[in-house]
CSV table of C-alpha atoms in Angstrom, one decimal:
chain,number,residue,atom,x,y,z
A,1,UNK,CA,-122.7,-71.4,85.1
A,2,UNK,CA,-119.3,-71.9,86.1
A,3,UNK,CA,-117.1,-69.0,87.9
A,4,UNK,CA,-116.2,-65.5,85.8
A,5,UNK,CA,-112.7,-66.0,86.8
A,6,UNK,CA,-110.8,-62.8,87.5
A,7,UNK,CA,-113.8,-60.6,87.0
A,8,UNK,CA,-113.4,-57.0,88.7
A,9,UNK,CA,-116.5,-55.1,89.8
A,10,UNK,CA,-116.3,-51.8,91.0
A,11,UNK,CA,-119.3,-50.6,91.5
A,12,UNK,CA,-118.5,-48.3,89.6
A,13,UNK,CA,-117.9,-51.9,88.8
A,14,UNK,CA,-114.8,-53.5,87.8
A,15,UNK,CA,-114.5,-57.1,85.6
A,16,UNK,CA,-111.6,-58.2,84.2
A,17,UNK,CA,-110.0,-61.3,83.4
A,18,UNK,CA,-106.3,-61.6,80.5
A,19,UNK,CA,-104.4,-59.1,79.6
A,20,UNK,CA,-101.3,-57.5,77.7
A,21,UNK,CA,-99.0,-54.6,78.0
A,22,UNK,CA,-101.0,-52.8,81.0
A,23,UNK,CA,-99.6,-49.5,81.6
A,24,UNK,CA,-99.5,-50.2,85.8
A,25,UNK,CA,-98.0,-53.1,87.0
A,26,UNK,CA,-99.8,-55.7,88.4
A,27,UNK,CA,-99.2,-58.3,90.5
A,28,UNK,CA,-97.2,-61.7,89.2
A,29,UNK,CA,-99.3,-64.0,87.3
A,30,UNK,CA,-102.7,-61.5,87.1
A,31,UNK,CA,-103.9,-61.6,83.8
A,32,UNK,CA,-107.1,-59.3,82.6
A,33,UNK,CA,-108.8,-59.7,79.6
A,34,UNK,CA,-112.0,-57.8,80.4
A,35,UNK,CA,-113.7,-55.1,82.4
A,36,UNK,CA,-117.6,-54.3,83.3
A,37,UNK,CA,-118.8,-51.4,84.6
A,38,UNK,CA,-122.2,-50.8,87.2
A,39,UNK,CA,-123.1,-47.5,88.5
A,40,UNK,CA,-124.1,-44.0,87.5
A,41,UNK,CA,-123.0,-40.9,85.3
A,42,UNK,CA,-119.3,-41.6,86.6
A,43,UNK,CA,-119.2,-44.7,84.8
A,44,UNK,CA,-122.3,-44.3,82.1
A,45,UNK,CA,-120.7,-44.5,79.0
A,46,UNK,CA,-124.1,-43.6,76.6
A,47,UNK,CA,-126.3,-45.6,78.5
A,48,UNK,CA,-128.7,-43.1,79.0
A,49,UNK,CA,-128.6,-42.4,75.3
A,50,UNK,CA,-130.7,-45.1,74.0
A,51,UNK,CA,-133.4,-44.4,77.1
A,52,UNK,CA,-136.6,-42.4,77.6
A,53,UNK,CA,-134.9,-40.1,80.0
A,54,UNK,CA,-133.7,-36.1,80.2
A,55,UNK,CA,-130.6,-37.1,82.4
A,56,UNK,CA,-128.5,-37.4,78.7
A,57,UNK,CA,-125.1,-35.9,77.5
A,58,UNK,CA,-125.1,-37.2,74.2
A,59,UNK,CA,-124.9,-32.8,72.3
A,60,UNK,CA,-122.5,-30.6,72.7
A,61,UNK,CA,-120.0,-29.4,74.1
A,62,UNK,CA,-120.2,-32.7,76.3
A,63,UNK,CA,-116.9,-35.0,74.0
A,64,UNK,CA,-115.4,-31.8,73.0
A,65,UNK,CA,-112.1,-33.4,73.6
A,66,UNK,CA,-113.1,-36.8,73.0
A,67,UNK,CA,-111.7,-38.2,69.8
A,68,UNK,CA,-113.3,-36.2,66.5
A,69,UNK,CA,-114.8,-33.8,69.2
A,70,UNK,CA,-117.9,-36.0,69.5
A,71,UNK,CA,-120.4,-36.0,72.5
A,72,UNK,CA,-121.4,-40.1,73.1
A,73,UNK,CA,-123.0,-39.8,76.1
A,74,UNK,CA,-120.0,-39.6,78.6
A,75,UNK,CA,-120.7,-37.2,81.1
A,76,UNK,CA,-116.9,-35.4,80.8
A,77,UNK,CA,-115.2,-33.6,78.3
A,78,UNK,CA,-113.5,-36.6,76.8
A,79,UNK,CA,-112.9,-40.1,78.8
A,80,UNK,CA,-114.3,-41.1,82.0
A,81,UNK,CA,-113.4,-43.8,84.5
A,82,UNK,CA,-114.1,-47.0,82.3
A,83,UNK,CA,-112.4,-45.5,79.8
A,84,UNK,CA,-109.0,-45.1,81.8
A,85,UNK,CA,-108.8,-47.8,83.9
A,86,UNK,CA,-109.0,-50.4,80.7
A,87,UNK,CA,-106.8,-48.2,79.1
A,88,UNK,CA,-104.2,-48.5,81.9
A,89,UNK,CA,-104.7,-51.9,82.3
A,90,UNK,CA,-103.9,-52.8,78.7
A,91,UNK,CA,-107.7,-53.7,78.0
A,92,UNK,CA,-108.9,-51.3,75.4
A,93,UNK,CA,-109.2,-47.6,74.5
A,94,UNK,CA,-112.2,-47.3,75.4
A,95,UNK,CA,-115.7,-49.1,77.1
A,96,UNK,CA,-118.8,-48.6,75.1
A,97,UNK,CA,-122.2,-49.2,76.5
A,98,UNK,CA,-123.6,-52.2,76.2
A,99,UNK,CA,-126.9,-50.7,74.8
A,100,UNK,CA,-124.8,-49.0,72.1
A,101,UNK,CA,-126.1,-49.8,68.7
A,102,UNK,CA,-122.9,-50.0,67.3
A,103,UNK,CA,-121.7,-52.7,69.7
A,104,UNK,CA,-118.8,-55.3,68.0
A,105,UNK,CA,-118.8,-59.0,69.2
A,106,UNK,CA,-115.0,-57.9,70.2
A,107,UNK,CA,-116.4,-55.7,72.9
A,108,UNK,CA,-118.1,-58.5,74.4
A,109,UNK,CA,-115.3,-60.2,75.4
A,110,UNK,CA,-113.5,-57.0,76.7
A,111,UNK,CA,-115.9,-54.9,78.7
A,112,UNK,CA,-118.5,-52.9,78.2
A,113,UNK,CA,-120.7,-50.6,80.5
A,114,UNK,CA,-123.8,-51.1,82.3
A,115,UNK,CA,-123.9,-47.8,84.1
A,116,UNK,CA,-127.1,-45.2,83.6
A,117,UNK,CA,-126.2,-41.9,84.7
A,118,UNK,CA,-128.4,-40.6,87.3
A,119,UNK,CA,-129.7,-44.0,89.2
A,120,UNK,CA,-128.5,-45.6,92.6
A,121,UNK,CA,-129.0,-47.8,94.9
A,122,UNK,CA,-132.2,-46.3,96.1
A,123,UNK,CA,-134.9,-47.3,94.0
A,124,UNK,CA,-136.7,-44.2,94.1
A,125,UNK,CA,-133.1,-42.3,92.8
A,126,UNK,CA,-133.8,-44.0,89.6
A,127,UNK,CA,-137.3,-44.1,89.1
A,128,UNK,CA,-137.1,-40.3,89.8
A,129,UNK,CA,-134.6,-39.7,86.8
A,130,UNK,CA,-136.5,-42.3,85.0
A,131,UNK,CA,-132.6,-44.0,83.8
A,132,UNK,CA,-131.8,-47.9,84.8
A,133,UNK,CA,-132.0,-48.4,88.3
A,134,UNK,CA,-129.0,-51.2,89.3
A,135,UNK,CA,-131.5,-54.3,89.6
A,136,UNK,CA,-132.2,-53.4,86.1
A,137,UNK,CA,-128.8,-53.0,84.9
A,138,UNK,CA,-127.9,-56.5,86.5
A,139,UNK,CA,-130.9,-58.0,84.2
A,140,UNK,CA,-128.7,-56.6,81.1
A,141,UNK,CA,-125.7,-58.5,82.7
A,142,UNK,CA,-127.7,-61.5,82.8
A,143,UNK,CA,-128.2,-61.0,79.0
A,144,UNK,CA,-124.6,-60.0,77.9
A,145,UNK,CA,-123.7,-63.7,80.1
A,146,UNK,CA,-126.0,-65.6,77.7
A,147,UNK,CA,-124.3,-63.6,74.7
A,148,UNK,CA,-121.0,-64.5,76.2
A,149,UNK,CA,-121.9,-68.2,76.9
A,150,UNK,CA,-122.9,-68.6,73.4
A,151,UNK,CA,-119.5,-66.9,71.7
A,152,UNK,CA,-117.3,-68.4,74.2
A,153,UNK,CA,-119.1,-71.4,75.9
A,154,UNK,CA,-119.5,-72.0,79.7
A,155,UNK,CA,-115.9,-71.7,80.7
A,156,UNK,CA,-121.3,-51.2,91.8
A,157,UNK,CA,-124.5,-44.8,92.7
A,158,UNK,CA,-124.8,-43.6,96.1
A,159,UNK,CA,-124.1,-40.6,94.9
A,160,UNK,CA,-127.4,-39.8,93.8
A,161,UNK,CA,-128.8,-41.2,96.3
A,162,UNK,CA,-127.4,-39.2,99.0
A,163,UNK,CA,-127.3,-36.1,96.9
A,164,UNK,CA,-130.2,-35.8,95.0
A,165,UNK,CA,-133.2,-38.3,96.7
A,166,UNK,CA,-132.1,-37.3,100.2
A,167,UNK,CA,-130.7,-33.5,100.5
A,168,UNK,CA,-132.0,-32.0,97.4
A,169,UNK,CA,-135.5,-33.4,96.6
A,170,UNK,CA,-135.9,-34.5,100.0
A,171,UNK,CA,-138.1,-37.3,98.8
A,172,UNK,CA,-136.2,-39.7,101.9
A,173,UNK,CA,-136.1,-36.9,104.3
A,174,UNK,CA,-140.1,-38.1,105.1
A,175,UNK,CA,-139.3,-41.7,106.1
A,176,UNK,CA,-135.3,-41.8,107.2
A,177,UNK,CA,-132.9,-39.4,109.2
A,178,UNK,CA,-129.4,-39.6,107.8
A,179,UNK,CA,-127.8,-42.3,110.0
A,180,UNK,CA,-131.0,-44.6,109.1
A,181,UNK,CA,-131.2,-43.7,105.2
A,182,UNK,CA,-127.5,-44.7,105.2
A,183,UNK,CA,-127.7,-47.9,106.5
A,184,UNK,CA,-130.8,-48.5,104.0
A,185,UNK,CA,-127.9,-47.6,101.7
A,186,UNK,CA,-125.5,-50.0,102.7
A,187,UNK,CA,-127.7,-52.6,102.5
A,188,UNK,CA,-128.8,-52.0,99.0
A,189,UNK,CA,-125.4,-51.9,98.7
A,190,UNK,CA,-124.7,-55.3,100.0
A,191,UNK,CA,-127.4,-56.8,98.4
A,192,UNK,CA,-125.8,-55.8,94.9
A,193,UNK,CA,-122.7,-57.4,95.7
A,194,UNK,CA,-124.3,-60.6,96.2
A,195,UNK,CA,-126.3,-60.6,93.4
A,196,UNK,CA,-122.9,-60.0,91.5
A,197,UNK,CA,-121.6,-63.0,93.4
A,198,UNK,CA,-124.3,-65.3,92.8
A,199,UNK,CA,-124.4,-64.3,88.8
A,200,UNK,CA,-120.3,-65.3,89.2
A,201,UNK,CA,-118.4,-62.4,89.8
A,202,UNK,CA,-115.7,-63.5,92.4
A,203,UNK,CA,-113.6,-60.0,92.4
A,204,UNK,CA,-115.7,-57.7,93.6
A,205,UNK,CA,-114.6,-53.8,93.8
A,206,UNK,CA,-117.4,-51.2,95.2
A,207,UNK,CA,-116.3,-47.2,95.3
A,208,UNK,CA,-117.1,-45.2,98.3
A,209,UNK,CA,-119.1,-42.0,97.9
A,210,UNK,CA,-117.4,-38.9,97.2
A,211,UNK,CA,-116.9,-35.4,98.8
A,212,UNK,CA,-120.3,-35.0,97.9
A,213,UNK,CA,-120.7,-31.6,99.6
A,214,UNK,CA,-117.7,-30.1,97.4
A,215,UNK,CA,-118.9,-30.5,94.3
A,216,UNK,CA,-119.9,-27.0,92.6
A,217,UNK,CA,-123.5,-28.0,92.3
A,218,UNK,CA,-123.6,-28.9,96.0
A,219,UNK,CA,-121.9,-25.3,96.6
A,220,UNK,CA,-124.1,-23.7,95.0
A,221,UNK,CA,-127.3,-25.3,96.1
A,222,UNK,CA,-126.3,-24.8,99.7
A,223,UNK,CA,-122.9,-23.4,100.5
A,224,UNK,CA,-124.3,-20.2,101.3
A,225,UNK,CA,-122.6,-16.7,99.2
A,226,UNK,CA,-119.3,-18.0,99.3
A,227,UNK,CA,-120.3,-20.9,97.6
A,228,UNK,CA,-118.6,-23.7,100.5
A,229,UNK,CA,-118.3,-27.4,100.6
A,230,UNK,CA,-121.4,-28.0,102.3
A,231,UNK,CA,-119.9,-29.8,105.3
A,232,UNK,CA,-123.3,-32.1,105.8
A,233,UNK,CA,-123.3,-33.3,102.4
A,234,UNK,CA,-120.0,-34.8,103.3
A,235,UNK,CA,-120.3,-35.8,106.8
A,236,UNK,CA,-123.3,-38.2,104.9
A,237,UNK,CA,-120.7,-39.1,102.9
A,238,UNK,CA,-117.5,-39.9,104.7
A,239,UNK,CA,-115.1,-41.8,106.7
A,240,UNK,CA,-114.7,-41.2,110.1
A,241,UNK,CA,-113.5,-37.7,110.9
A,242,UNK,CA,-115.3,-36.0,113.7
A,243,UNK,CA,-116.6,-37.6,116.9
A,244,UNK,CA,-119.6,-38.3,117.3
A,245,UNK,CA,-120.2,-38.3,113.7
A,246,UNK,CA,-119.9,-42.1,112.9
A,247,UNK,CA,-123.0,-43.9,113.0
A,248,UNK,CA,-124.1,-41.5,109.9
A,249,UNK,CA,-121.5,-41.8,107.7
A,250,UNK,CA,-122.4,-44.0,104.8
A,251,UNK,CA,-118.2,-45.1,103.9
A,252,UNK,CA,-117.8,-45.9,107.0
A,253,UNK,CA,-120.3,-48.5,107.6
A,254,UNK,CA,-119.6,-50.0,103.6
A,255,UNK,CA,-115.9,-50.4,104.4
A,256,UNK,CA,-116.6,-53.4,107.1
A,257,UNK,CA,-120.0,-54.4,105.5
A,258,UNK,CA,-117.8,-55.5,102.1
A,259,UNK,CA,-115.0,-56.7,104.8
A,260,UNK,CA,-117.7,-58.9,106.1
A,261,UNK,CA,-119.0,-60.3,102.1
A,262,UNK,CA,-115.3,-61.0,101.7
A,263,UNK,CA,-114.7,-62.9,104.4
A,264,UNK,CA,-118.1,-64.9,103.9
A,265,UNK,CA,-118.4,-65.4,100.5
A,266,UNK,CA,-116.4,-68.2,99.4
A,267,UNK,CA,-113.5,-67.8,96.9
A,268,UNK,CA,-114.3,-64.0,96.6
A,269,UNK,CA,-112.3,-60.9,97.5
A,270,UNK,CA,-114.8,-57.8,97.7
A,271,UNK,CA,-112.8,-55.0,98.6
A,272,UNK,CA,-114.0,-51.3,99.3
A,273,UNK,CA,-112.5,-48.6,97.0
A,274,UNK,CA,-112.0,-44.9,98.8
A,275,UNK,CA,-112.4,-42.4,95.9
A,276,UNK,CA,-113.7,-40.0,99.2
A,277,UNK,CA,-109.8,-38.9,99.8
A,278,UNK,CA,-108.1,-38.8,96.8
A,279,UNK,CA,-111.2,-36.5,95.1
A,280,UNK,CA,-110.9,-34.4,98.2
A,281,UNK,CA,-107.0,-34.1,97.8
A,282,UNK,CA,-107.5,-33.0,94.3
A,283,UNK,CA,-110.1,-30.3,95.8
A,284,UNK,CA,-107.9,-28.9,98.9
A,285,UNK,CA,-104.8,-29.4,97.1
A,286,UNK,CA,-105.5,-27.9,93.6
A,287,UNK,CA,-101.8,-26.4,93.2
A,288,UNK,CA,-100.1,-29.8,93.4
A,289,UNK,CA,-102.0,-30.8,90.4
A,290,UNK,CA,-101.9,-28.1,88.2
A,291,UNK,CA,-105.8,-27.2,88.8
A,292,UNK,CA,-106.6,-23.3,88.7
A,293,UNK,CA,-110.0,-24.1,89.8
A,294,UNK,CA,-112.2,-26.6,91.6
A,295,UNK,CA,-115.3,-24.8,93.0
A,296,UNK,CA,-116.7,-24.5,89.4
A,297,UNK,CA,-117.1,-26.5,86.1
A,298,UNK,CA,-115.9,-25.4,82.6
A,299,UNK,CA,-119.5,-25.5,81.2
A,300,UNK,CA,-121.1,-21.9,81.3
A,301,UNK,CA,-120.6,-20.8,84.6
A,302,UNK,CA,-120.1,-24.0,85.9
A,303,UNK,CA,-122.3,-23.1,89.1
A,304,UNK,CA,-125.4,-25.2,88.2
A,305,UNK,CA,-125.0,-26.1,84.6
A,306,UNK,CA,-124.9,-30.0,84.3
A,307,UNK,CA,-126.8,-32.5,81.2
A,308,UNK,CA,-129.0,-30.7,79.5
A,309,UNK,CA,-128.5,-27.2,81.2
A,310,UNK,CA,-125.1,-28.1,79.7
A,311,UNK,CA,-125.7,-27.1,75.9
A,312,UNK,CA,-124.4,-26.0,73.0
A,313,UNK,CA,-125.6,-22.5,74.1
A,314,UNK,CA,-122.5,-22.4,77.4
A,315,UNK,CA,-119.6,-21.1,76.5
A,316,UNK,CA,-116.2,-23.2,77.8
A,317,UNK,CA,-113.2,-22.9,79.3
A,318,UNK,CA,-110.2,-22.6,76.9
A,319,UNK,CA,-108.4,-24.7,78.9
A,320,UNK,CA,-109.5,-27.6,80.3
A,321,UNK,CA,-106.7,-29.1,82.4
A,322,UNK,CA,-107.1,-26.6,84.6
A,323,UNK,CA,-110.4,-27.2,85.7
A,324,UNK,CA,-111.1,-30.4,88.1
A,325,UNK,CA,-114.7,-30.4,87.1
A,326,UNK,CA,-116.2,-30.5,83.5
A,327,UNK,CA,-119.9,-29.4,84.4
A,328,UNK,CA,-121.3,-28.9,87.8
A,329,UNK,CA,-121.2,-32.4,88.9
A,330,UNK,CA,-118.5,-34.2,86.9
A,331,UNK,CA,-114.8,-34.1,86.7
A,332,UNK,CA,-112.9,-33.5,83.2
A,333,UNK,CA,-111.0,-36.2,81.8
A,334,UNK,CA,-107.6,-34.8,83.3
A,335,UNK,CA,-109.7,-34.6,87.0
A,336,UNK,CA,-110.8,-38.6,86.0
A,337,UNK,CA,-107.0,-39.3,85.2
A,338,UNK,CA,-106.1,-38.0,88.7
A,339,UNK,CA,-108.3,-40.3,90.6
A,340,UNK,CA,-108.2,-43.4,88.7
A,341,UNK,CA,-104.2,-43.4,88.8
A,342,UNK,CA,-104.5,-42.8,92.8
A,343,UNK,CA,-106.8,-46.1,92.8
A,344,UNK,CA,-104.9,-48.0,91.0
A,345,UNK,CA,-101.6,-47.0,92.6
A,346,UNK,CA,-103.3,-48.1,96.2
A,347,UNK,CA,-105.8,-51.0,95.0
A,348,UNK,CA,-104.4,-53.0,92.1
A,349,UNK,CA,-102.3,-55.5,94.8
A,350,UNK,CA,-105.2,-55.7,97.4
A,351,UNK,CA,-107.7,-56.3,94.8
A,352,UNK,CA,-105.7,-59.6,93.4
């Protein structure tokens, strides 16, 4: 199969390829016409909908500002990252999952989403949650190529994985200290991106963890009465900061790992995608945004209260721009908005 020229994966994975009237502006001569998503909840647009799993979203009040008020299986409010990114870069409204029973031939050609909220890199994350693990979602690729090949012809969930398998359950804590279960990381990490390569992406975007340690579920869990950013969650998590601190920190040993793909990897450009920073901004920095709070979602008390502990049962926030998160472990769509308009600001010239 020849190239998919101008495909973007984030992963949170990015594809694209022709475009029109894109709200950014891009580089001279770029030209998107569709966009594919890999990862987990960020980017699972009703993935886990059509799966055997209790990691869903698909009831209320999860879409209670999406259009009609409708929950589909997006872990937010209303849109997520998918959604807004091929939105701003004149794509589509919105990404649908490519297990959605009500998928159009027209969303073929312009992105859907792989994603299954709750998986990672780590095998174990996703056989855990029982949701599509990534080797798994890359088999579904393989499909929608042979879909695309016959309407056309022949012309990355870390998060979890540091989060939940590691701190939470414990269920790595056994076999790896941080700095090692990391690296295990990275390499599943690496792994994926060649895999991508080989099935004919050529643009290649991967996101970085994020603060995991500040979001409310993490605070919660383990931030003691005050309800803190747990700083070892993040220190798992981030770029360099602290000496002394480096060898464990799974960003920074992505960052030069995709460096090193991009340089070896002919005709590609893989290129690492901090969403670390401008997530932590949002959280340190609330007032600059308009945010009232960030240590809690909008969904009941917004302490613990994510998928199905999120239910028509919680009561909401009447307002919902000024909360960053939506439910203990996801932002709202005005949070989303925030962040994909700082990556595209920084990474829509490196990436092309």
């Amino acid at each position: 199969m020849k190239n998919i020229s101008g495909m973007w994966f984030i992963v949170y994975a990015f594809v694209m390829s022709e475009l029109s009237e894109a709200l950014v502006k891009l580089p001279p001569n770029a030209t998107l016409t569709a966009f594919l998503t890999f990862g987990d909840s960020l980017v699972d647009q009703g993935t886990n909908n059509d799966i055997k799993t209790i990691a869903k979203c698909n009831f209320p009040p999860y879409g209670l500002d999406f259009v009609g008020g409708i929950p589909t299986g997006r872990f937010s409010n209303a849109k997520t990252i998918p959604d807004l990114i091929a939105e701003a870069l004149g794509i589509k409204e919105l990404v649908p999952s490519y297990l959605d029973p009500n998928l159009q031939t027209a969303d073929l050609l312009t992105g859907v989403s792989f994603a299954s909220g709750a998986t990672g890199y780590d095998p174990l994350t996703s056989k855990t949650a029982a949701v599509l693990s990534l080797p798994a979602q890359l088999e579904l690729f393989k499909e929608y190529i042979s879909k695309l090949k016959a309407l056309v012809g022949e012309e990355l969930a870390v998060n979890n994985d540091i989060l939940i398998s590691y701190f939470i359950l414990g269920a790595r804590k056994l076999q790896y200290d941080v700095p090692s279960y990391t690296d295990l990381l990275v390499d599943f990490a690496s792994t994926f991106v060649q895999d991508l390569y080989d099935l004919g992406a050529r643009r290649i975007a991967v996101s970085s963890a994020p603060p995991l340690g500040c979001l409310p579920v993490s605070r919660t869990l383990a931030g003691g009465l005050n309800r803190m950013c747990v700083d070892k969650f993040n220190q798992a998590a981030q770029l360099p900061g602290r000496p002394g601190l480096y060898h464990i920190m799974y960003n920074a040993k992505l960052s030069p790992k995709l460096d090193t793909l991009s340089n070896t990897l002919p005709q590609s450009k893989v290129v690492y995608i901090d969403i670390y920073n401008p997530l932590l901004n949002l959280i340190q920095n609330p007032q600059n945004y308009g945010f009232e709070v960030v240590d809690r979602g909008c969904c009941g008390t917004g302490t613990l209260e994510v998928s199905v502990l999120c239910n028509k049962l919680s009561p909401t926030c009447p307002d919902r721009t000024k909360f960053l998160f939506w439910d203990s472990a996801h932002p709202t769509e005005t949070g989303f908005k925030l962040v994909v308009d700082q990556i595209l600001a920084k990474y829509i010239d490196i990436i092309f």
